[in-house]
């Protein structure tokens, strides 16, 4: 086993029993979580003035480590037969979603170093650093499971999304027609009324827009009673898909006594 | 096969493999979606002044195409044995729900052309164009499935609707009695209090009406805890019906290997 | 069959095929629904002045019919072996829940006739007439089913009610402690804070009370995320109980072809 | 059977048929519920002035009884083979969760007696008395069942908690970026925006913070539709776990006819 294949195994998600790989994984995950926490805390006023120096230093260290990690990944990816060719293989590897996320996690830092950013673009570029969170996806069982559930239920979700869009269009048009004259501000157009529609049908109900005419209240009440169920459907679909996925992952368990699949037993 | 039967096959929902029919279907669907989007955008102030000419032109073109489609459908419907008679068959066809929707989709346009509409009736007639959305129902699997689910669960929905009405009447009467003196405006009568009832029991909770007396808050809290479950029932019923319908449509799948129904296998 | 047993059969819920009994049932149900609708509409200001005379007349007629119905029921109840004894049997019958409801449905009217009611007690006595709605329970399959579901799930509901009370006490005490100083008005005591607790945990969220301190918002957010699930439990329990009850009532269906229980078939 | 083992059996949760033990249990439970009710009512202004003397007396009596109960438990715990050793056994017993709860239930009272508490710490110490509620856990089947359900579903809850945290971070960062300029007060930082995120995603929707810019409303609507389902997942998981636990506890029932486990029958 060459140094390259060895390094490749360490950087990939740890196999059971591979202690060094596991430590590297945990180190990277801790770094990501700490870094993202800082990006979040940074937005609190006053924090920057007091801890600005420390945050900047920590950011630099993180980016350096992530850069080294990225470089090493590109160097040793040829250990995988899929990316075996020195140039085209590495290019193909760089375009895989996980490698792209790794790239997005570091490049805003270098942009800031190289170019003078106009102040309007500072905030979006700083927030882009939150994408680092997606680097955790490589190690996280739960994020992969969620991805799988959404993929498995895509047909159901399409149908429901279509029905919800239809419902929202009809409901908002009706309400626009009924309330437009009484509240020309809040119900100024059908797209504006859709804000009311979603806030009501998801039962959030901020209270910034609501019907005030008797007819508007009548239709609003009817819409609430009938529509609330529809907007709860995606939750129900995902929920049942999630439960199924959990059961399946249980089913794959080995028997703790004999090591065979549990289903081969009575 | 005559031109008529051929045309009939094209206009109906495409069978698998019939490419021409499929293209026609997609063309009509695209037209409907674009048209409805315009009806929605039209209500935004300023849009009409800038794009009014273009929207009007597009509307005219759409209506012309829909009119031709409608005419052709009526002409070639006799290809179906159910509507085979030249006159009574065509009349029967014109009274089918889908043909009626096709008619409603175009007739407001001609009303505007022929008659001077008093300004009060302009908005409703313009919004009537949104009914064109229902034309998509002919092609949409998901709208048909929803219709079927509601039909299958009609007994459950009746019972729940009855129980919810009863609950709403009792709850609103109680609250009217308790809060009427403290808030004669918001709780002015039992029907008015029903607005509070629905906004609370669906958990929308805009915050425009809520009890302020201690007794009102006590009953309001009790009603919320006990009633919220009831108003979630229609959602639960539709949700489980929908899941069942999806499973059934899966069950009808053919085995990808041998082409037989999957259920004939183990 | 004497006139008494015949009358008894007519007044009870109709057996299949008994047309006269069915007509009587429908007549009584219609009367109840109309009457309750009037009690509700009566509370709208202005209605009384315009339609007061008519409403009063209709009320008198309804009460007379209900009184006759009540008298006849008491007279002919001896046709049932359970209430066969002329005096003690009739007294036992008068104390059954359904007979008591029948009594409550008419007695406020006679109180008004006999005694001068102080104006403070007019409204409650008038609203007592809404109890007539419960008379429908005799004929309504769905109300009986709901009663059965609640009875079957009583153990689960007890447990959840206990847990919710506990949760509400803990959550409200915590919030009272955290927010009391910042908002001495809205969070004036633990029972007052429970109003916030219920409005939040049922996700109604009127917006009349909410935490404003950072610590209060932190705990409020935590409570919302963890607690919302708990308060959805009664809904889930009733919902699943309702679905089971519907399935059971289906299972009892006879085969439409041969008249045998459907389950005796493959 | 010595006095000690006898007392131990009485203080522990009653076995079926042990009447004396049952009466002691009920007495303690009643005392706890009454005491906690008083702690709650005490916070209402005016109560203390009127009933202060009585509440104080009742509190003293309760604490005395709870102290005697605690002492007796420690004395007779050696009847259990696990805590048989006079000193180390008793110490081990004192560190069991239930014994710790018993201790927390009484010690604030003695602190107040012994030390002068600065007024800032009076309220928290008084509210600590609410922990007495947890003493009910010893007797309550339902609290133990909830504990078990949460434990059984811990894997699912971890995954969902992780996903919800991720979702909240992403959603709040996006919203902070979009609304920060329009509402620098309400969306002052990402942690502040998380308050909006949780209030929206749990569908509480107080209405104290909501997006006002068109872009903010667009993303807010999208987030509401997609995210509401996610935050309903813990409820769904606990709910299904609770239903399973109830079914299992039913399954353990004995056959009413022969007294054997129901599962030994067909």
mmCIF file with all atom_site columns, C-alpha atoms in Angstrom, chain A residues 138-208:
data_model
loop_
_atom_site.group_PDB
_atom_site.id
_atom_site.type_symbol
_atom_site.label_atom_id
_atom_site.label_alt_id
_atom_site.label_comp_id
_atom_site.label_asym_id
_atom_site.label_entity_id
_atom_site.label_seq_id
_atom_site.pdbx_PDB_ins_code
_atom_site.Cartn_x
_atom_site.Cartn_y
_atom_site.Cartn_z
_atom_site.occupancy
_atom_site.B_iso_or_equiv
_atom_site.pdbx_formal_charge
_atom_site.auth_seq_id
_atom_site.auth_comp_id
_atom_site.auth_asym_id
_atom_site.auth_atom_id
_atom_site.pdbx_PDB_model_num
ATOM 1  C CA . UNK A 1 138 ? -19.495 13.543 3.855  1.00 0.00 ? 138 UNK A CA 1
ATOM 2  C CA . UNK A 1 139 ? -19.455 12.045 7.348  1.00 0.00 ? 139 UNK A CA 1
ATOM 3  C CA . UNK A 1 140 ? -23.075 12.423 8.382  1.00 0.00 ? 140 UNK A CA 1
ATOM 4  C CA . UNK A 1 141 ? -25.277 9.368  8.156  1.00 0.00 ? 141 UNK A CA 1
ATOM 5  C CA . UNK A 1 142 ? -28.389 11.443 8.883  1.00 0.00 ? 142 UNK A CA 1
ATOM 6  C CA . UNK A 1 143 ? -27.882 13.952 6.084  1.00 0.00 ? 143 UNK A CA 1
ATOM 7  C CA . UNK A 1 144 ? -27.442 11.080 3.601  1.00 0.00 ? 144 UNK A CA 1
ATOM 8  C CA . UNK A 1 145 ? -30.583 9.423  4.947  1.00 0.00 ? 145 UNK A CA 1
ATOM 9  C CA . UNK A 1 146 ? -32.580 12.612 4.479  1.00 0.00 ? 146 UNK A CA 1
ATOM 10 C CA . UNK A 1 147 ? -31.309 12.920 0.955  1.00 0.00 ? 147 UNK A CA 1
ATOM 11 C CA . UNK A 1 148 ? -32.373 9.316  0.270  1.00 0.00 ? 148 UNK A CA 1
ATOM 12 C CA . UNK A 1 149 ? -35.842 9.821  1.765  1.00 0.00 ? 149 UNK A CA 1
ATOM 13 C CA . UNK A 1 150 ? -36.474 12.903 -0.349 1.00 0.00 ? 150 UNK A CA 1
ATOM 14 C CA . UNK A 1 151 ? -35.276 11.005 -3.413 1.00 0.00 ? 151 UNK A CA 1
ATOM 15 C CA . UNK A 1 152 ? -37.465 7.981  -2.683 1.00 0.00 ? 152 UNK A CA 1
ATOM 16 C CA . UNK A 1 153 ? -40.545 10.106 -2.140 1.00 0.00 ? 153 UNK A CA 1
ATOM 17 C CA . UNK A 1 154 ? -39.900 12.404 -5.084 1.00 0.00 ? 154 UNK A CA 1
ATOM 18 C CA . UNK A 1 155 ? -42.961 11.178 -7.033 1.00 0.00 ? 155 UNK A CA 1
ATOM 19 C CA . UNK A 1 156 ? -45.291 11.860 -4.123 1.00 0.00 ? 156 UNK A CA 1
ATOM 20 C CA . UNK A 1 157 ? -43.643 15.218 -3.477 1.00 0.00 ? 157 UNK A CA 1
ATOM 21 C CA . UNK A 1 158 ? -44.014 16.252 -7.138 1.00 0.00 ? 158 UNK A CA 1
ATOM 22 C CA . UNK A 1 159 ? -47.725 15.477 -7.092 1.00 0.00 ? 159 UNK A CA 1
ATOM 23 C CA . UNK A 1 160 ? -48.272 17.307 -3.820 1.00 0.00 ? 160 UNK A CA 1
ATOM 24 C CA . UNK A 1 161 ? -46.163 20.282 -4.949 1.00 0.00 ? 161 UNK A CA 1
ATOM 25 C CA . UNK A 1 162 ? -48.296 20.526 -8.075 1.00 0.00 ? 162 UNK A CA 1
ATOM 26 C CA . UNK A 1 163 ? -51.532 20.322 -6.074 1.00 0.00 ? 163 UNK A CA 1
ATOM 27 C CA . UNK A 1 164 ? -50.307 22.881 -3.527 1.00 0.00 ? 164 UNK A CA 1
ATOM 28 C CA . UNK A 1 165 ? -49.329 25.335 -6.272 1.00 0.00 ? 165 UNK A CA 1
ATOM 29 C CA . UNK A 1 166 ? -52.748 24.926 -7.830 1.00 0.00 ? 166 UNK A CA 1
ATOM 30 C CA . UNK A 1 167 ? -54.466 25.373 -4.483 1.00 0.00 ? 167 UNK A CA 1
ATOM 31 C CA . UNK A 1 168 ? -52.394 28.456 -3.696 1.00 0.00 ? 168 UNK A CA 1
ATOM 32 C CA . UNK A 1 169 ? -53.198 30.057 -7.059 1.00 0.00 ? 169 UNK A CA 1
ATOM 33 C CA . UNK A 1 170 ? -56.935 29.441 -6.716 1.00 0.00 ? 170 UNK A CA 1
ATOM 34 C CA . UNK A 1 171 ? -57.111 30.461 -3.052 1.00 0.00 ? 171 UNK A CA 1
ATOM 35 C CA . UNK A 1 172 ? -55.056 33.630 -3.543 1.00 0.00 ? 172 UNK A CA 1
ATOM 36 C CA . UNK A 1 173 ? -57.031 34.688 -6.618 1.00 0.00 ? 173 UNK A CA 1
ATOM 37 C CA . UNK A 1 174 ? -60.296 34.239 -4.762 1.00 0.00 ? 174 UNK A CA 1
ATOM 38 C CA . UNK A 1 175 ? -59.049 36.191 -1.755 1.00 0.00 ? 175 UNK A CA 1
ATOM 39 C CA . UNK A 1 176 ? -57.571 38.913 -3.948 1.00 0.00 ? 176 UNK A CA 1
ATOM 40 C CA . UNK A 1 177 ? -60.921 39.347 -5.630 1.00 0.00 ? 177 UNK A CA 1
ATOM 41 C CA . UNK A 1 178 ? -62.813 39.483 -2.308 1.00 0.00 ? 178 UNK A CA 1
ATOM 42 C CA . UNK A 1 179 ? -60.466 41.645 -0.216 1.00 0.00 ? 179 UNK A CA 1
ATOM 43 C CA . UNK A 1 180 ? -58.756 43.841 -2.826 1.00 0.00 ? 180 UNK A CA 1
ATOM 44 C CA . UNK A 1 181 ? -61.190 46.745 -2.462 1.00 0.00 ? 181 UNK A CA 1
ATOM 45 C CA . UNK A 1 182 ? -61.258 46.713 1.337  1.00 0.00 ? 182 UNK A CA 1
ATOM 46 C CA . UNK A 1 183 ? -57.476 46.390 1.774  1.00 0.00 ? 183 UNK A CA 1
ATOM 47 C CA . UNK A 1 184 ? -55.813 47.634 -1.433 1.00 0.00 ? 184 UNK A CA 1
ATOM 48 C CA . UNK A 1 185 ? -52.468 47.683 0.387  1.00 0.00 ? 185 UNK A CA 1
ATOM 49 C CA . UNK A 1 186 ? -52.210 44.181 1.830  1.00 0.00 ? 186 UNK A CA 1
ATOM 50 C CA . UNK A 1 187 ? -54.064 42.450 -1.016 1.00 0.00 ? 187 UNK A CA 1
ATOM 51 C CA . UNK A 1 188 ? -52.608 44.605 -3.786 1.00 0.00 ? 188 UNK A CA 1
ATOM 52 C CA . UNK A 1 189 ? -52.156 41.810 -6.354 1.00 0.00 ? 189 UNK A CA 1
ATOM 53 C CA . UNK A 1 190 ? -52.454 38.039 -6.647 1.00 0.00 ? 190 UNK A CA 1
ATOM 54 C CA . UNK A 1 191 ? -48.736 37.416 -5.995 1.00 0.00 ? 191 UNK A CA 1
ATOM 55 C CA . UNK A 1 192 ? -48.961 39.639 -2.896 1.00 0.00 ? 192 UNK A CA 1
ATOM 56 C CA . UNK A 1 193 ? -52.038 37.755 -1.729 1.00 0.00 ? 193 UNK A CA 1
ATOM 57 C CA . UNK A 1 194 ? -50.039 34.519 -2.002 1.00 0.00 ? 194 UNK A CA 1
ATOM 58 C CA . UNK A 1 195 ? -48.074 35.708 1.043  1.00 0.00 ? 195 UNK A CA 1
ATOM 59 C CA . UNK A 1 196 ? -51.360 35.694 2.948  1.00 0.00 ? 196 UNK A CA 1
ATOM 60 C CA . UNK A 1 197 ? -52.153 32.321 1.408  1.00 0.00 ? 197 UNK A CA 1
ATOM 61 C CA . UNK A 1 198 ? -48.953 30.639 2.546  1.00 0.00 ? 198 UNK A CA 1
ATOM 62 C CA . UNK A 1 199 ? -48.922 32.253 5.983  1.00 0.00 ? 199 UNK A CA 1
ATOM 63 C CA . UNK A 1 200 ? -52.483 30.989 6.496  1.00 0.00 ? 200 UNK A CA 1
ATOM 64 C CA . UNK A 1 201 ? -52.260 27.523 4.915  1.00 0.00 ? 201 UNK A CA 1
ATOM 65 C CA . UNK A 1 202 ? -49.087 26.629 6.804  1.00 0.00 ? 202 UNK A CA 1
ATOM 66 C CA . UNK A 1 203 ? -50.934 27.904 9.942  1.00 0.00 ? 203 UNK A CA 1
ATOM 67 C CA . UNK A 1 204 ? -48.073 30.252 10.769 1.00 0.00 ? 204 UNK A CA 1
ATOM 68 C CA . UNK A 1 205 ? -50.513 33.179 10.951 1.00 0.00 ? 205 UNK A CA 1
ATOM 69 C CA . UNK A 1 206 ? -48.254 36.118 11.756 1.00 0.00 ? 206 UNK A CA 1
ATOM 70 C CA . UNK A 1 207 ? -51.235 38.459 11.775 1.00 0.00 ? 207 UNK A CA 1
ATOM 71 C CA . UNK A 1 208 ? -49.780 41.042 9.398  1.00 0.00 ? 208 UNK A CA 1
#
